[in-house]
């Protein structure tokens, strides 16, 4: 058999590999505290689950959805108007995706050709680069350095690179670095994209998980944003609907039209009961969003404070459901550290190198365990480090 050469640049997804490690240890009846994968353990509110169950009990809802229900698109438009002050046309500026991951992995296929250049953050969430690679793109890394607050310096992108670029991916609040970007960055980003005729994709999955009384908005709030790009947003973390796979691509109508065209040839739309659950989440009581944010903020505080007492000093992140931590002690290799940590302490984290070469020297931890489990992890880490 001969296989597609495009797959030669991919290994097994890092999160699948980490899940395998957890399963192997659990099969040996060993305890694992898993801080590796950002799988929320805060469930959706009762009214959201009820909407899903009632719709799933209706036999008429097992047909192909084909497209988004108007009520779903209107709910998404209302969400953006209330939350971000952004008025969107449901008919032409919003498209559902089966989770942001699906949208981010496919959108490059609809807007670039093989061999074209895509600008991607470094370090970054893997699909930011993997999606363009599937489309046959060449990748140029935009460094997110600690000394710059992990915010991309657009003035460091050479002109000859920018002129060749067709697409760029940006995301703040950022996974994995947890950084926020100032308003001035988005103003510069829009001007940069206009100057070089680059399509912008902004991933905004963590806008509701900003701590210490701060807040952030949407890329689409800024003048000119819809002229140059789109934003992905997700109900996974905000409403606890990660496994239901509900997300949206919003913004530039030409990009939305191309994505819709692609998806019309790839899937038959989102399962109707899941659309009903999304409508209930977006139109219902929003107090759950604040409760979720507070839960993650408490977990952040418990992790950083308890790990610090255990001998691992970690700066508190300003946002997201993650902690981006420098390797403790004399450790230099994040992969080796992560493997030793899970074997000797039973705590599973994601090596920073999984997010690109620029992530080396760090690990990412997800705030997906209850406070009691985090304290147990700290105790185990304290013994491990000593």
CSV table of C-alpha atoms in Angstrom, one decimal:
chain,number,residue,atom,x,y,z
A,1,UNK,CA,0.0,0.0,0.0
A,2,UNK,CA,1.0,3.6,-0.6
A,3,UNK,CA,-0.1,6.4,1.7
A,4,UNK,CA,-0.4,10.1,1.7
A,5,UNK,CA,2.9,11.8,2.1
A,6,UNK,CA,1.2,14.7,3.9
A,7,UNK,CA,0.8,12.5,7.0
A,8,UNK,CA,4.6,12.0,7.3
A,9,UNK,CA,4.9,15.2,9.2
A,10,UNK,CA,2.4,14.1,11.8
A,11,UNK,CA,3.0,11.9,14.8
A,12,UNK,CA,0.3,10.7,17.2
A,13,UNK,CA,-1.4,13.6,18.8
A,14,UNK,CA,0.2,14.5,22.1
A,15,UNK,CA,-3.0,14.3,24.0
A,16,UNK,CA,-3.7,10.8,22.7
A,17,UNK,CA,-0.3,9.8,23.8
A,18,UNK,CA,-0.8,11.2,27.3
A,19,UNK,CA,-4.2,9.6,27.6
A,20,UNK,CA,-2.5,6.2,26.8
A,21,UNK,CA,0.0,6.8,29.6
A,22,UNK,CA,-2.8,7.4,32.0
A,23,UNK,CA,-4.7,4.3,30.9
A,24,UNK,CA,-1.6,2.1,31.2
A,25,UNK,CA,-0.9,3.3,34.8
A,26,UNK,CA,-4.5,2.9,35.8
A,27,UNK,CA,-4.6,-0.6,34.4
A,28,UNK,CA,-1.8,-1.3,36.9
A,29,UNK,CA,-4.0,0.2,39.6
A,30,UNK,CA,-1.7,3.1,40.0
A,31,UNK,CA,-3.2,6.5,40.9
A,32,UNK,CA,-2.8,9.3,38.3
A,33,UNK,CA,-3.8,12.9,38.8
A,34,UNK,CA,-4.2,14.1,35.2
A,35,UNK,CA,-3.4,17.8,34.6
A,36,UNK,CA,-2.5,17.3,31.0
A,37,UNK,CA,-5.6,17.5,28.8
A,38,UNK,CA,-7.9,20.5,29.0
A,39,UNK,CA,-11.1,18.4,29.4
A,40,UNK,CA,-13.4,20.4,31.7
A,41,UNK,CA,-15.0,18.5,34.6
A,42,UNK,CA,-17.6,21.3,35.3
A,43,UNK,CA,-20.8,20.0,33.7
A,44,UNK,CA,-23.4,22.1,31.8
A,45,UNK,CA,-26.2,23.7,33.8
A,46,UNK,CA,-29.4,21.7,34.3
A,47,UNK,CA,-31.4,23.7,31.9
A,48,UNK,CA,-28.9,23.0,29.1
A,49,UNK,CA,-28.9,19.3,29.8
A,50,UNK,CA,-32.7,19.3,29.9
A,51,UNK,CA,-32.9,20.9,26.5
A,52,UNK,CA,-30.5,18.3,25.1
A,53,UNK,CA,-32.4,15.4,26.6
A,54,UNK,CA,-35.8,16.6,25.5
A,55,UNK,CA,-34.6,17.1,22.0
A,56,UNK,CA,-32.9,13.7,22.0
A,57,UNK,CA,-36.1,12.1,23.0
A,58,UNK,CA,-37.9,13.5,20.0
A,59,UNK,CA,-37.8,11.0,17.1
A,60,UNK,CA,-38.0,13.8,14.6
A,61,UNK,CA,-34.6,15.1,15.5
A,62,UNK,CA,-32.7,12.1,14.1
A,63,UNK,CA,-32.7,13.4,10.5
A,64,UNK,CA,-29.7,15.1,8.9
A,65,UNK,CA,-29.4,18.6,10.1
A,66,UNK,CA,-27.8,19.7,6.8
A,67,UNK,CA,-27.3,23.2,8.0
A,68,UNK,CA,-27.6,25.4,11.1
A,69,UNK,CA,-31.1,26.1,12.4
A,70,UNK,CA,-31.9,29.8,12.1
A,71,UNK,CA,-32.5,29.8,15.9
A,72,UNK,CA,-29.0,28.7,16.5
A,73,UNK,CA,-27.4,31.4,14.3
A,74,UNK,CA,-29.7,34.0,16.0
A,75,UNK,CA,-28.6,32.8,19.4
A,76,UNK,CA,-25.0,33.1,18.5
A,77,UNK,CA,-25.6,36.6,17.1
A,78,UNK,CA,-27.4,37.6,20.3
A,79,UNK,CA,-24.5,36.2,22.3
A,80,UNK,CA,-22.0,38.4,20.5
A,81,UNK,CA,-24.2,41.5,20.7
A,82,UNK,CA,-24.7,41.1,24.5
A,83,UNK,CA,-21.2,39.9,25.4
A,84,UNK,CA,-18.9,41.7,23.1
A,85,UNK,CA,-21.0,44.5,21.6
A,86,UNK,CA,-20.6,43.1,18.1
A,87,UNK,CA,-23.5,43.0,15.7
A,88,UNK,CA,-23.4,40.1,13.3
A,89,UNK,CA,-25.6,39.0,10.4
A,90,UNK,CA,-26.7,35.5,11.3
A,91,UNK,CA,-27.3,34.6,7.7
A,92,UNK,CA,-23.8,35.5,6.3
A,93,UNK,CA,-21.4,36.2,9.2
A,94,UNK,CA,-21.8,33.1,11.4
A,95,UNK,CA,-21.2,29.4,10.7
A,96,UNK,CA,-21.3,26.6,13.3
A,97,UNK,CA,-18.4,24.2,13.6
A,98,UNK,CA,-18.2,20.8,15.4
A,99,UNK,CA,-16.0,22.3,18.0
A,100,UNK,CA,-13.3,24.9,17.4
A,101,UNK,CA,-10.8,22.1,16.8
A,102,UNK,CA,-12.8,20.9,13.8
A,103,UNK,CA,-13.1,24.4,12.4
A,104,UNK,CA,-9.5,25.3,12.9
A,105,UNK,CA,-8.3,22.0,11.3
A,106,UNK,CA,-10.4,22.6,8.2
A,107,UNK,CA,-10.6,26.3,7.5
A,108,UNK,CA,-7.2,26.5,5.8
A,109,UNK,CA,-8.5,24.1,3.2
A,110,UNK,CA,-11.1,26.7,2.2
A,111,UNK,CA,-8.9,29.8,1.9
A,112,UNK,CA,-5.3,28.8,0.9
A,113,UNK,CA,-3.7,26.6,-1.7
A,114,UNK,CA,-0.9,24.1,-1.3
A,115,UNK,CA,2.5,25.6,-0.8
A,116,UNK,CA,1.3,29.0,0.5
A,117,UNK,CA,2.6,30.5,3.7
A,118,UNK,CA,0.8,30.7,7.0
A,119,UNK,CA,2.0,32.6,10.0
A,120,UNK,CA,1.4,30.6,13.3
A,121,UNK,CA,2.3,31.5,16.9
A,122,UNK,CA,5.1,29.7,18.6
A,123,UNK,CA,4.5,28.1,21.1
A,124,UNK,CA,1.0,27.3,20.1
A,125,UNK,CA,-1.9,24.9,20.5
A,126,UNK,CA,-1.0,22.2,18.0
A,127,UNK,CA,-4.0,22.5,15.6
A,128,UNK,CA,-3.1,26.1,14.8
A,129,UNK,CA,-0.2,24.7,12.7
A,130,UNK,CA,-1.6,21.2,12.0
A,131,UNK,CA,-4.7,22.6,10.2
A,132,UNK,CA,-2.6,24.5,7.7
A,133,UNK,CA,-0.2,21.6,7.3
A,134,UNK,CA,-3.2,19.4,6.3
A,135,UNK,CA,-3.9,22.0,3.6
A,136,UNK,CA,-0.2,21.7,2.4
A,137,UNK,CA,0.8,25.1,3.8
A,138,UNK,CA,4.3,26.2,4.7
A,139,UNK,CA,4.5,27.4,8.3
A,140,UNK,CA,6.4,30.5,9.6
A,141,UNK,CA,6.5,30.8,13.4
A,142,UNK,CA,5.6,34.0,15.1
A,143,UNK,CA,7.5,33.9,18.4
A,144,UNK,CA,5.7,34.5,21.7
A,145,UNK,CA,8.5,35.3,24.1
A,146,UNK,CA,8.3,35.7,27.8
A,147,UNK,CA,10.1,39.0,27.8
A,148,UNK,CA,7.3,40.4,25.6
A,149,UNK,CA,4.5,39.0,27.8
A,150,UNK,CA,4.1,36.3,25.2
A,151,UNK,CA,2.5,38.8,22.8
A,152,UNK,CA,3.6,38.5,19.2
A,153,UNK,CA,5.7,41.4,17.9
A,154,UNK,CA,4.4,42.0,14.5
A,155,UNK,CA,7.2,44.4,13.7
A,156,UNK,CA,9.6,41.5,13.9
A,157,UNK,CA,8.0,39.7,11.0
A,158,UNK,CA,10.2,40.4,7.9
A,159,UNK,CA,8.5,42.2,5.1
A,160,UNK,CA,9.5,39.5,2.6
A,161,UNK,CA,7.7,36.9,4.8
A,162,UNK,CA,4.6,39.0,5.4
A,163,UNK,CA,4.3,39.6,1.6
A,164,UNK,CA,4.2,35.9,1.0
A,165,UNK,CA,1.8,35.1,3.8
A,166,UNK,CA,-1.8,34.3,3.0
A,167,UNK,CA,-3.2,33.5,6.4
A,168,UNK,CA,-2.2,34.0,10.1
A,169,UNK,CA,-3.5,32.4,13.3
A,170,UNK,CA,-3.6,34.4,16.5
A,171,UNK,CA,-5.2,33.6,19.9
A,172,UNK,CA,-5.5,35.6,23.1
A,173,UNK,CA,-6.1,34.7,25.9
A,174,UNK,CA,-3.5,32.3,24.8
A,175,UNK,CA,-3.1,28.5,25.1
A,176,UNK,CA,-0.6,27.5,26.3
A,177,UNK,CA,1.1,30.6,27.6
A,178,UNK,CA,-2.1,32.0,29.2
A,179,UNK,CA,-1.2,35.6,28.0
A,180,UNK,CA,-3.6,38.4,27.3
A,181,UNK,CA,-3.0,40.9,24.5
A,182,UNK,CA,-3.6,44.7,24.9
A,183,UNK,CA,-6.0,46.5,22.6
A,184,UNK,CA,-3.0,48.1,20.8
A,185,UNK,CA,-2.0,44.6,19.6
A,186,UNK,CA,-5.3,44.1,17.8
A,187,UNK,CA,-5.1,47.6,16.2
A,188,UNK,CA,-1.7,46.7,14.9
A,189,UNK,CA,-2.8,43.3,13.8
A,190,UNK,CA,-5.6,44.7,11.7
A,191,UNK,CA,-3.3,47.3,10.1
A,192,UNK,CA,-0.7,44.6,9.4
A,193,UNK,CA,-3.3,42.3,7.8
A,194,UNK,CA,-4.6,45.1,5.6
A,195,UNK,CA,-1.1,46.1,4.5
A,196,UNK,CA,-0.1,42.6,3.4
A,197,UNK,CA,-3.5,41.3,2.4
A,198,UNK,CA,-3.5,38.5,5.0
A,199,UNK,CA,-6.5,36.7,6.3
A,200,UNK,CA,-6.6,36.6,10.2
A,201,UNK,CA,-8.0,33.8,12.2
A,202,UNK,CA,-8.4,34.6,15.9
A,203,UNK,CA,-9.3,31.9,18.4
A,204,UNK,CA,-11.2,33.3,21.4
A,205,UNK,CA,-12.0,30.1,23.3
A,206,UNK,CA,-11.0,31.5,26.7
A,207,UNK,CA,-12.5,35.0,26.8
A,208,UNK,CA,-14.7,34.1,29.8
A,209,UNK,CA,-11.8,32.7,31.8
A,210,UNK,CA,-10.0,35.9,32.8
A,211,UNK,CA,-9.1,36.4,36.4
A,212,UNK,CA,-8.5,39.0,39.1
A,213,UNK,CA,-11.3,41.3,38.1
A,214,UNK,CA,-10.0,41.7,34.6
A,215,UNK,CA,-11.9,41.0,31.3
A,216,UNK,CA,-11.3,40.7,27.6
A,217,UNK,CA,-13.4,41.0,24.5
A,218,UNK,CA,-13.4,39.9,20.9
A,219,UNK,CA,-11.1,40.6,18.0
A,220,UNK,CA,-14.3,41.5,16.1
A,221,UNK,CA,-14.8,44.5,18.4
A,222,UNK,CA,-12.0,46.4,16.7
A,223,UNK,CA,-12.7,48.6,13.7
A,224,UNK,CA,-11.7,46.8,10.4
A,225,UNK,CA,-11.5,43.4,12.0
A,226,UNK,CA,-14.3,41.9,9.8
A,227,UNK,CA,-12.6,43.3,6.7
A,228,UNK,CA,-9.6,41.0,7.4
A,229,UNK,CA,-10.7,38.0,9.3
A,230,UNK,CA,-12.8,35.7,11.4
A,231,UNK,CA,-12.9,34.6,15.0
A,232,UNK,CA,-13.6,31.1,16.4
A,233,UNK,CA,-15.4,30.8,19.7
A,234,UNK,CA,-16.5,27.7,21.6
A,235,UNK,CA,-19.1,26.6,24.2
A,236,UNK,CA,-16.7,23.9,25.5
A,237,UNK,CA,-15.2,25.7,28.5
A,238,UNK,CA,-17.7,28.5,29.0
A,239,UNK,CA,-20.7,26.2,29.3
A,240,UNK,CA,-19.1,22.8,30.0
A,241,UNK,CA,-20.1,21.4,26.6
A,242,UNK,CA,-16.7,20.1,25.5
A,243,UNK,CA,-17.8,16.6,24.5
A,244,UNK,CA,-20.9,18.0,22.6
A,245,UNK,CA,-18.5,19.8,20.2
A,246,UNK,CA,-20.1,23.1,19.7
A,247,UNK,CA,-18.3,26.1,18.2
A,248,UNK,CA,-18.7,29.0,15.8
A,249,UNK,CA,-16.7,30.8,13.2
A,250,UNK,CA,-17.8,34.5,13.0
A,251,UNK,CA,-16.8,37.5,11.0
A,252,UNK,CA,-15.8,38.1,7.4
A,253,UNK,CA,-18.6,37.0,5.2
A,254,UNK,CA,-16.4,35.9,2.3
A,255,UNK,CA,-14.4,33.6,4.6
A,256,UNK,CA,-17.6,32.3,6.2
A,257,UNK,CA,-19.0,31.5,2.8
A,258,UNK,CA,-15.9,29.5,1.8
A,259,UNK,CA,-16.0,27.6,5.1
A,260,UNK,CA,-19.7,26.8,4.7
A,261,UNK,CA,-19.1,25.6,1.1
A,262,UNK,CA,-16.3,23.3,2.4
A,263,UNK,CA,-18.4,21.9,5.2
A,264,UNK,CA,-21.4,21.3,2.9
A,265,UNK,CA,-19.1,18.8,1.2
A,266,UNK,CA,-17.8,17.3,4.4
A,267,UNK,CA,-20.5,16.9,6.9
A,268,UNK,CA,-24.3,17.0,7.4
A,269,UNK,CA,-24.3,19.6,10.1
A,270,UNK,CA,-24.5,19.5,13.9
A,271,UNK,CA,-26.9,16.9,15.5
A,272,UNK,CA,-30.2,18.8,16.1
A,273,UNK,CA,-30.4,18.0,19.9
A,274,UNK,CA,-26.9,19.5,20.3
A,275,UNK,CA,-28.1,22.6,18.4
A,276,UNK,CA,-31.0,22.8,20.9
A,277,UNK,CA,-28.5,22.6,23.8
A,278,UNK,CA,-26.4,25.3,22.3
A,279,UNK,CA,-29.5,27.6,21.9
A,280,UNK,CA,-30.4,26.9,25.6
A,281,UNK,CA,-26.9,27.8,26.7
A,282,UNK,CA,-26.6,31.0,24.8
A,283,UNK,CA,-30.2,32.3,25.5
A,284,UNK,CA,-30.5,31.1,29.1
A,285,UNK,CA,-29.4,32.3,32.5
A,286,UNK,CA,-25.7,33.4,32.2
A,287,UNK,CA,-24.9,33.2,35.9
A,288,UNK,CA,-23.2,29.8,35.3
A,289,UNK,CA,-20.5,31.6,33.3
A,290,UNK,CA,-19.4,33.6,36.3
A,291,UNK,CA,-19.6,30.5,38.6
A,292,UNK,CA,-17.3,28.6,36.1
A,293,UNK,CA,-14.8,31.5,36.0
A,294,UNK,CA,-14.7,31.6,39.8
A,295,UNK,CA,-14.1,27.8,40.0
A,296,UNK,CA,-11.2,28.0,37.7
A,297,UNK,CA,-9.7,31.0,39.5
A,298,UNK,CA,-9.9,29.2,42.8
A,299,UNK,CA,-8.2,26.1,41.3
A,300,UNK,CA,-5.5,28.4,39.9
A,301,UNK,CA,-4.9,29.9,43.3
A,302,UNK,CA,-4.8,26.5,45.0
A,303,UNK,CA,-2.4,25.0,42.4
A,304,UNK,CA,0.1,27.9,42.3
A,305,UNK,CA,0.1,28.4,46.1
A,306,UNK,CA,0.4,24.7,47.0
A,307,UNK,CA,2.9,23.9,44.3
A,308,UNK,CA,5.0,26.9,45.5
A,309,UNK,CA,5.0,25.5,49.0
A,310,UNK,CA,6.1,22.1,47.5
A,311,UNK,CA,9.1,23.8,46.0
A,312,UNK,CA,7.9,24.6,42.5
A,313,UNK,CA,7.5,28.4,42.1
A,314,UNK,CA,4.8,29.2,39.5
A,315,UNK,CA,3.5,32.6,38.5
A,316,UNK,CA,-0.3,32.8,38.6
A,317,UNK,CA,-1.8,33.0,35.1
A,318,UNK,CA,-4.0,35.9,34.2
A,319,UNK,CA,-6.4,33.9,32.1
A,320,UNK,CA,-7.4,30.5,30.6
A,321,UNK,CA,-7.9,27.1,32.3
A,322,UNK,CA,-4.1,26.4,32.1
A,323,UNK,CA,-0.9,27.1,34.0
A,324,UNK,CA,2.3,27.6,32.0
A,325,UNK,CA,5.1,26.6,34.4
A,326,UNK,CA,8.8,26.7,34.0
A,327,UNK,CA,10.6,23.5,34.7
A,328,UNK,CA,11.6,23.3,38.4
A,329,UNK,CA,15.1,22.8,39.7
A,330,UNK,CA,17.8,21.8,37.2
A,331,UNK,CA,15.5,20.2,34.7
A,332,UNK,CA,15.9,21.2,31.1
A,333,UNK,CA,14.0,18.8,28.9
A,334,UNK,CA,10.2,19.1,29.3
A,335,UNK,CA,9.5,15.6,27.8
A,336,UNK,CA,11.9,13.9,30.2
A,337,UNK,CA,10.6,15.8,33.2
A,338,UNK,CA,6.9,15.0,32.4
A,339,UNK,CA,7.7,11.3,32.0
A,340,UNK,CA,9.7,11.2,35.3
A,341,UNK,CA,6.9,13.2,37.1
A,342,UNK,CA,4.1,10.8,36.1
A,343,UNK,CA,6.2,7.7,36.9
A,344,UNK,CA,7.5,8.8,40.3
A,345,UNK,CA,4.7,11.2,41.5
A,346,UNK,CA,1.7,10.0,39.5
A,347,UNK,CA,1.0,13.6,38.2
A,348,UNK,CA,0.5,13.9,34.4
A,349,UNK,CA,1.3,17.2,32.7
A,350,UNK,CA,1.9,18.2,29.1
A,351,UNK,CA,5.5,18.9,28.0
A,352,UNK,CA,6.0,22.4,26.7
A,353,UNK,CA,7.8,20.9,23.7
A,354,UNK,CA,4.4,19.5,22.5
A,355,UNK,CA,3.5,23.1,21.6
A,356,UNK,CA,6.6,23.7,19.5
A,357,UNK,CA,10.3,24.2,20.0
A,358,UNK,CA,9.6,27.5,21.8
A,359,UNK,CA,7.7,25.7,24.4
A,360,UNK,CA,10.8,23.8,25.7
A,361,UNK,CA,11.6,24.6,29.3
A,362,UNK,CA,8.0,24.6,30.3
A,363,UNK,CA,5.1,22.3,31.0
A,364,UNK,CA,1.4,23.1,30.7
A,365,UNK,CA,-1.1,22.1,33.4
A,366,UNK,CA,-4.8,22.1,33.0
A,367,UNK,CA,-7.1,23.2,35.9
A,368,UNK,CA,-9.4,20.3,35.3
A,369,UNK,CA,-9.2,18.6,38.8
A,370,UNK,CA,-11.0,19.6,41.9
A,371,UNK,CA,-9.1,21.4,44.6
A,372,UNK,CA,-8.7,18.3,46.7
A,373,UNK,CA,-6.9,16.5,43.9
A,374,UNK,CA,-4.7,19.5,43.2
A,375,UNK,CA,-3.6,19.5,46.8
A,376,UNK,CA,-2.8,15.8,46.5
A,377,UNK,CA,-0.8,16.5,43.4
A,378,UNK,CA,1.1,19.2,45.3
A,379,UNK,CA,1.9,16.8,48.1
A,380,UNK,CA,3.2,14.2,45.6
A,381,UNK,CA,5.3,16.8,43.8
A,382,UNK,CA,6.8,18.0,47.1
A,383,UNK,CA,8.0,14.5,47.8
A,384,UNK,CA,9.2,14.1,44.2
A,385,UNK,CA,11.2,17.3,44.2
A,386,UNK,CA,12.8,16.6,47.6
